[in-house]
Amino acid sequence: MSKPGKFSLGVFLLVTLFLHIPLVILFISSFNSSKSMRWEGFSLKWYHELFYNSQPLWHSFYNSIIIAISSAVTATIIGSLGAIGLCWYNFKMKKAIQTLTFFPIILPEIIIGVSILIFFNKIGLNLSLLTVFLAHVTFNIPFVLMTVMARLEEFDFSIVEAAYDLGASELDMLLRILLPIAMPGIIAGLLLAVTLSLEDFVITFFVAGPGSSTLPLHIFSMIRFGVSPALNALSVVIIVGTALLAWSTKNLYSSLLKR
Amino acid sequence: MKSSQVTIENVSKRFGDFVALNNTSLTISKGGFYSLLGPSGCGKTTLLRIIGGFEMPSEGAVYFDGVNVLPLPPNKRHVNTIFQSYALFPHLTVFENVAFPLRLKKVANAEIKRAVEENLALVKMETESKKYPRQLSGGQKQRIAIARALINQPQVLLLDEPLSALDAKLRQHMLLELDAIHDKVGITFIYVTHDQAEALSVSDQVCVLNKGQIQQIGTPAEIYESPANEFVARFIGETNYIRGKVVAVTDAENAVFESPEYGKFNIWLDKKVQLGSSVALTVRPEKIRIAPGKPSNLPPDVNVLRGTVEDMIYTGFQTKYFVRVNGAKEPLIVFRQHVQYFMDEKPINWKDEVSVWWDTKDSFMVEVN
Amino acid sequence: MRKNYGPIYVAPIAFWLIAFLSVPLLITLSYSFMEKGLYGGVELKFSLAAYKSLLNTAVLKVLLNTIVIAVASTAIMVALALPTAYYIARSPVKNLLLMLIIIPFWTNFLIRIYAWIAILGSNGLLNSFLISTGLLDEHIQFLYNRYAIILVIIYTTIPFAIFPLYSTIEKFDFSLIEAAMDLGASKFRALWLVMIPNIRSGITTAILFTFIPTFGNFAVPQLVGGTDSWMLGNLIVRELNITRNWPLASSISVVLTSVTMIGVLFFMRSQSKKEL
Ligand SMILES: Nc1ncnc2c1ncn2[C@@H]1O[C@H](COP(=O)(O)OP(=O)(O)O)[C@@H](O)[C@H]1O
Ligand SMILES: [Mg+2]
């Protein structure tokens, strides 16, 4: 087999360095005692500031967690049921509903943000954690749906028919067959939804009201205030946290698949 | 176990404008091994799904022992299905797969254990009860599917191409085993297949379907030896197919047939025909004899044709010859069994002039279609 | 026969997406055809004023800038992603290399933008470095222009080009390349003439997945762009929150959505052609 050449190796290295260097710089700067980017000695003071002197940040983080969990759970329930219906049943309007579920994925986020803000305004709903929750569920649903459908499509509809054939009621079938086999997909969908919700900035930007700012919104305003080394420390914490989470969920997920 | 008679009465099924089954009626006797045979897409699965309760016919009725079962859902019909893909539940062990129907009925654990073990023994899978479906081979999955379908003690078992996912050797073996299970449990088996060899080898009755229409119902021998029409003749095994006219009736059982390609010869009247009507004959290749040149001592009551060997395929136990009779559009297919290859058979080679002949009783008239 | 439970399973998702997606989109569409209200909102009167003001030179300038940025970033991303994905797909340690690409995306999107502010800002690393080496006498601003936007968009979006390309290249049968070389093609020509046509669907996916988020981007130009490098997203936010001309904000959204939809339809057509 012919080996990839020097050119593609060169571009690969360039891209990889390009992706990593800025984060390495943040990592180093987070231990810099100076407020500027010039190195003036090792210090943990920005971590101290992050953990002990950033109440608003932690409040927004708390909001983020609340929203992420509640919206992910809601989206997972709605999306998983939808996946079961769309994957294994036929009915009128199926195509239309399927098309509708693609929209949140292909539309630019700003469009979803703007239109849902206009909608909340129209129905007179004040911006709050509730509006953030509703918006997050909306953009999370299709991702859960896709993940669960991908899992269900590995199986043949005949196992549903076999369950009926052997005497299962619809509820038996849901609880004893569909949910267990879909479970790895459901958990993956849930984790994906949590991640997307924690990460979302654009849509939240439109629908968050006073006091309901999430971590990304808080970071946004910190950036607008100017460079703060506490942000460097925060990014290190986020990377490490995500790595730990990814590692443990990967283990959880593969153990689920092995069952 | 108890078995029932299944009667299909004028059942039709349409999907939109497409007619998948057209006015089919048939009766499947208690405890029989009944095959639905036909090419892919002919409506076999559709008919089976109607019997099983997964599909509603557009018209007609389905009776089990005289009771109309159409209003009943699948699980109230005393019928179970073996699915083409086996449909084992991937998250349950072999034991739990087989126990599934009993768990739904909240049967006591001890009784479940006894019944599951009994059914696993029936399919010789007692030792695999702790495995998951993905740890089983195709043949083993098949057995589990059978054990699971039988645990509710159905009166009718529906099998939709159950062997199609297995390789040829295993298929043979599983077929015999299915036959043995059928003998043991004694319930009605309705077996769907597109493989004529499968259908002929184990069934009591075969129903041949094409394009949603019943072509012929009969025992395997009837279907093979005396096909009702061209479709059946061509679909079941290989055959030679000769079009022509009945030009004279000799007596109640014999007539003279004339084909534009092969000239006149005698036939046996296996059914009534009008003098002068267009008919077609089928002669199975193994019924035709072949010899080089002009053999002298031919038996009486045979039709003899002369031709040239156009092609031959040697397959060990027999050779398949393609013999072109002068002026014929298609060559005749002739099988010659090699009983004593090296001793007294005169070799026949490519381009040889040969004679072929068959007994007048070995050709059958079929409807022209 | 059994009852068909499909509609019951699908009812919640259908209800939710109609209530919180279809209806809002339709309201937004209808707002674009109304007169602006005094303090945001609209007057319920039909008007094409919003679309007329789209033809205003200031808006057209923003549209042009958006197109330039989106086309340039997409082109650069695909050009970089193609060799990168090719290298990863041909490597014996694919998964490790993929991880290398993914890990930077484990951190928050805004922090990835912020990293570039820390580097390029007038007090940033690059300035400190250039001044300490004497190449520069005073602080200069590398941020708040079109190039900074393109750079940061590439930084935050390039994996969406790499992944689809990777997955199609990975499935490509490389013995075809050897066959082409055997028939006398140079390696470059073999790749160009044999591999590229076969991974076209990956290329279209990569283009679509980078173009759409870039075209509708708002956070990047908001943070590293200047007033003369605005994109449509910034305009929407201004009309929505500051100028409070909701019909105009809606009509820009309609334009943005239409461009996206044209892109998606084009994409779907090219995909279905491929299946022929
Ligand atoms: N649910 C359905 N909708 C539309 N057409 C169907 C459906 N089920 C089967 N058909 C059509 O009916 C015909 C018979 O199908 P089937 O009974 O599955 O054939 P087979 O004999 O191969 O089992 C096929 O042409 C198939 O395409
Ligand atoms: Mg079938």
Coordinates of N, CA, C and O in Angstrom, one line a residue, chain C residues 53-128:
Chain C
S53 N -35.4 47.8 3.0 CA -34.1 48.3 3.7 C -33.0 47.3 3.6 O -31.8 47.6 3.9
L54 N -33.3 46.0 3.2 CA -32.2 45.1 2.9 C -31.3 45.6 1.8 O -30.1 45.3 1.7
L55 N -31.9 46.4 0.9 CA -31.2 46.8 -0.3 C -30.3 48.1 0.0 O -29.6 48.5 -0.9
N56 N -30.5 48.6 1.2 CA -29.6 49.6 1.7 C -28.1 49.3 1.6 O -27.8 48.1 1.8
T57 N -27.3 50.2 1.1 CA -25.9 49.9 0.9 C -25.2 49.3 2.1 O -24.4 48.4 2.1
A58 N -25.5 49.8 3.3 CA -24.9 49.4 4.5 C -25.2 47.9 4.7 O -24.3 47.1 5.1
V59 N -26.4 47.5 4.5 CA -26.8 46.1 4.7 C -26.1 45.2 3.6 O -25.6 44.2 3.9
L60 N -26.1 45.7 2.4 CA -25.5 45.0 1.3 C -24.0 44.8 1.6 O -23.4 43.7 1.2
K61 N -23.4 45.8 2.2 CA -21.9 45.7 2.5 C -21.7 44.5 3.5 O -20.8 43.7 3.4
V62 N -22.6 44.5 4.5 CA -22.5 43.4 5.5 C -22.7 42.0 4.8 O -22.0 41.1 5.1
L63 N -23.7 42.0 3.9 CA -24.0 40.7 3.2 C -22.7 40.3 2.4 O -22.3 39.1 2.5
L64 N -22.2 41.3 1.7 CA -21.0 40.9 0.9 C -19.9 40.4 1.8 O -19.2 39.4 1.5
N65 N -19.7 41.2 2.9 CA -18.6 40.7 3.8 C -18.8 39.3 4.3 O -17.9 38.5 4.4
T66 N -20.1 39.0 4.6 CA -20.4 37.7 5.1 C -20.1 36.7 4.1 O -19.5 35.6 4.4
I67 N -20.5 36.9 2.8 CA -20.2 36.0 1.8 C -18.7 35.8 1.6 O -18.2 34.6 1.6
V68 N -18.0 36.9 1.6 CA -16.5 36.8 1.4 C -15.9 35.9 2.5 O -15.1 35.0 2.3
I69 N -16.3 36.2 3.8 CA -15.7 35.5 4.9 C -16.1 34.0 4.8 O -15.3 33.1 5.0
A70 N -17.4 33.8 4.5 CA -17.9 32.4 4.5 C -17.2 31.6 3.4 O -16.7 30.5 3.6
V71 N -17.1 32.2 2.2 CA -16.4 31.5 1.1 C -15.0 31.2 1.4 O -14.4 30.1 1.3
A72 N -14.3 32.3 1.9 CA -12.9 32.2 2.1 C -12.6 31.1 3.2 O -11.8 30.2 3.0
S73 N -13.3 31.2 4.3 CA -13.1 30.3 5.4 C -13.4 28.8 5.0 O -12.6 27.9 5.3
T74 N -14.5 28.7 4.2 CA -14.9 27.3 3.8 C -13.8 26.8 2.9 O -13.3 25.6 3.0
A75 N -13.3 27.6 1.9 CA -12.3 27.1 1.0 C -11.0 26.7 1.8 O -10.5 25.7 1.5
I76 N -10.6 27.6 2.7 CA -9.3 27.3 3.4 C -9.5 26.0 4.2 O -8.7 25.1 4.3
M77 N -10.7 25.9 4.9 CA -10.9 24.7 5.8 C -10.9 23.4 5.0 O -10.2 22.5 5.4
V78 N -11.6 23.4 3.8 CA -11.6 22.2 3.0 C -10.2 21.9 2.5 O -9.8 20.7 2.5
A79 N -9.5 22.9 2.1 CA -8.2 22.7 1.5 C -7.3 22.1 2.6 O -6.4 21.3 2.3
L80 N -7.4 22.6 3.8 CA -6.5 22.1 4.9 C -7.0 20.7 5.3 O -6.2 19.8 5.7
A81 N -8.4 20.5 5.4 CA -8.9 19.3 5.9 C -8.7 18.1 5.0 O -8.5 17.0 5.5
L82 N -8.6 18.3 3.7 CA -8.5 17.2 2.8 C -7.1 16.5 3.0 O -7.2 15.2 3.3
P83 N -6.0 17.2 3.0 CA -4.8 16.4 3.3 C -4.7 15.9 4.7 O -4.2 14.8 4.9
T84 N -5.3 16.6 5.6 CA -5.3 16.2 7.0 C -6.0 14.9 7.2 O -5.6 13.9 7.7
A85 N -7.3 14.9 6.6 CA -8.1 13.7 6.7 C -7.5 12.5 6.0 O -7.5 11.4 6.5
Y86 N -6.8 12.8 4.9 CA -6.2 11.8 4.1 C -5.0 11.2 4.9 O -4.9 10.0 5.0
Y87 N -4.3 12.0 5.6 CA -3.2 11.5 6.4 C -3.7 10.6 7.5 O -3.2 9.6 7.8
I88 N -4.7 11.1 8.2 CA -5.3 10.3 9.3 C -5.8 9.0 8.8 O -5.5 7.9 9.4
A89 N -6.5 9.1 7.7 CA -7.2 7.8 7.2 C -6.1 6.8 6.8 O -6.4 5.6 6.8
R90 N -5.0 7.2 6.4 CA -4.0 6.3 5.9 C -3.0 5.9 7.0 O -2.1 5.0 6.8
S91 N -3.2 6.5 8.2 CA -2.2 6.2 9.2 C -2.6 4.9 10.0 O -3.8 4.5 10.1
P92 N -1.6 4.1 10.4 CA -1.9 2.9 11.2 C -2.5 3.3 12.6 O -3.1 2.4 13.3
V93 N -2.4 4.5 13.0 CA -2.9 4.9 14.4 C -4.0 6.0 14.2 O -4.1 7.0 14.9
K94 N -4.9 5.7 13.3 CA -6.1 6.6 13.0 C -6.7 7.1 14.2 O -6.9 8.4 14.4
N95 N -7.1 6.2 15.1 CA -7.9 6.7 16.3 C -7.2 7.7 17.1 O -7.7 8.7 17.6
L96 N -5.9 7.4 17.3 CA -5.0 8.3 18.1 C -5.0 9.7 17.4 O -5.2 10.7 18.1
L97 N -4.8 9.7 16.1 CA -4.7 11.0 15.4 C -6.0 11.7 15.5 O -6.1 13.0 15.6
L98 N -7.1 11.0 15.4 CA -8.4 11.6 15.4 C -8.6 12.2 16.8 O -9.1 13.4 16.9
M99 N -8.2 11.5 17.9 CA -8.3 12.1 19.2 C -7.5 13.4 19.3 O -8.0 14.4 19.9
L100 N -6.3 13.5 18.6 CA -5.6 14.7 18.6 C -6.4 15.9 18.1 O -6.3 17.0 18.5
I101 N -7.2 15.6 17.0 CA -8.0 16.6 16.5 C -9.2 17.0 17.4 O -9.6 18.1 17.5
I102 N -9.7 16.0 18.0 CA -10.9 16.2 18.8 C -10.6 16.9 20.2 O -11.4 17.8 20.6
I103 N -9.5 16.6 20.8 CA -9.3 17.1 22.2 C -9.4 18.6 22.3 O -10.1 19.1 23.2
P104 N -8.9 19.4 21.4 CA -9.0 20.8 21.5 C -10.5 21.3 21.6 O -10.8 22.3 22.1
F105 N -11.4 20.4 21.1 CA -12.8 20.8 21.1 C -13.5 20.4 22.3 O -14.7 20.5 22.5
W106 N -12.7 19.8 23.3 CA -13.3 19.5 24.6 C -13.5 20.8 25.4 O -14.1 20.8 26.4
T107 N -12.8 21.9 25.0 CA -13.0 23.1 25.8 C -14.1 23.9 25.1 O -14.5 23.7 24.0
N108 N -14.6 24.8 25.9 CA -15.7 25.6 25.5 C -15.4 26.4 24.3 O -14.3 27.0 24.1
F109 N -16.4 26.5 23.4 CA -16.3 27.3 22.2 C -15.8 28.7 22.4 O -14.9 29.2 21.7
L110 N -16.3 29.4 23.4 CA -15.9 30.8 23.7 C -14.5 30.8 24.2 O -13.8 31.8 23.9
I111 N -14.1 29.8 24.9 CA -12.7 29.8 25.4 C -11.7 29.6 24.2 O -10.6 30.2 24.2
R112 N -12.2 28.9 23.2 CA -11.3 28.7 22.1 C -11.2 30.0 21.3 O -10.1 30.4 20.8
I113 N -12.3 30.8 21.3 CA -12.1 32.2 20.7 C -11.2 33.0 21.6 O -10.3 33.7 21.1
Y114 N -11.4 32.9 22.9 CA -10.7 33.7 23.8 C -9.2 33.5 23.7 O -8.4 34.4 23.8
A115 N -8.8 32.2 23.5 CA -7.4 31.9 23.3 C -6.7 32.8 22.2 O -5.6 33.2 22.4
W116 N -7.5 33.0 21.2 CA -6.9 33.8 20.1 C -6.9 35.3 20.5 O -6.0 36.0 20.1
I117 N -7.8 35.7 21.3 CA -7.8 37.1 21.8 C -6.5 37.3 22.7 O -5.8 38.3 22.6
A118 N -6.3 36.2 23.5 CA -5.1 36.3 24.4 C -3.8 36.3 23.5 O -2.8 36.9 23.9
I119 N -3.8 35.7 22.4 CA -2.6 35.7 21.6 C -2.5 37.0 20.7 O -1.4 37.6 20.7
L120 N -3.6 37.4 20.1 CA -3.5 38.4 19.1 C -3.8 39.8 19.6 O -3.5 40.8 18.9
G121 N -4.4 39.9 20.8 CA -4.8 41.2 21.3 C -3.6 42.2 21.4 O -2.5 41.7 21.4
S122 N -3.9 43.4 21.6 CA -2.9 44.4 21.7 C -2.0 44.2 22.9 O -0.8 44.7 22.9
N123 N -2.5 43.5 23.9 CA -1.6 43.2 25.0 C -1.3 41.7 25.0 O -0.9 41.1 26.0
G124 N -1.5 41.1 23.9 CA -1.4 39.6 23.8 C 0.0 39.1 23.7 O 1.0 39.9 23.6
L125 N 0.1 37.8 23.5 CA 1.3 37.1 23.5 C 2.2 37.6 22.3 O 3.4 37.8 22.4
L126 N 1.5 37.7 21.1 CA 2.3 38.0 19.9 C 2.9 39.4 20.1 O 4.1 39.6 19.8
N127 N 2.1 40.3 20.6 CA 2.7 41.7 20.8 C 3.8 41.6 21.8 O 4.9 42.2 21.5
S128 N 3.6 41.0 22.9 CA 4.7 40.9 23.9 C 6.0 40.3 23.3 O 7.1 40.8 23.5

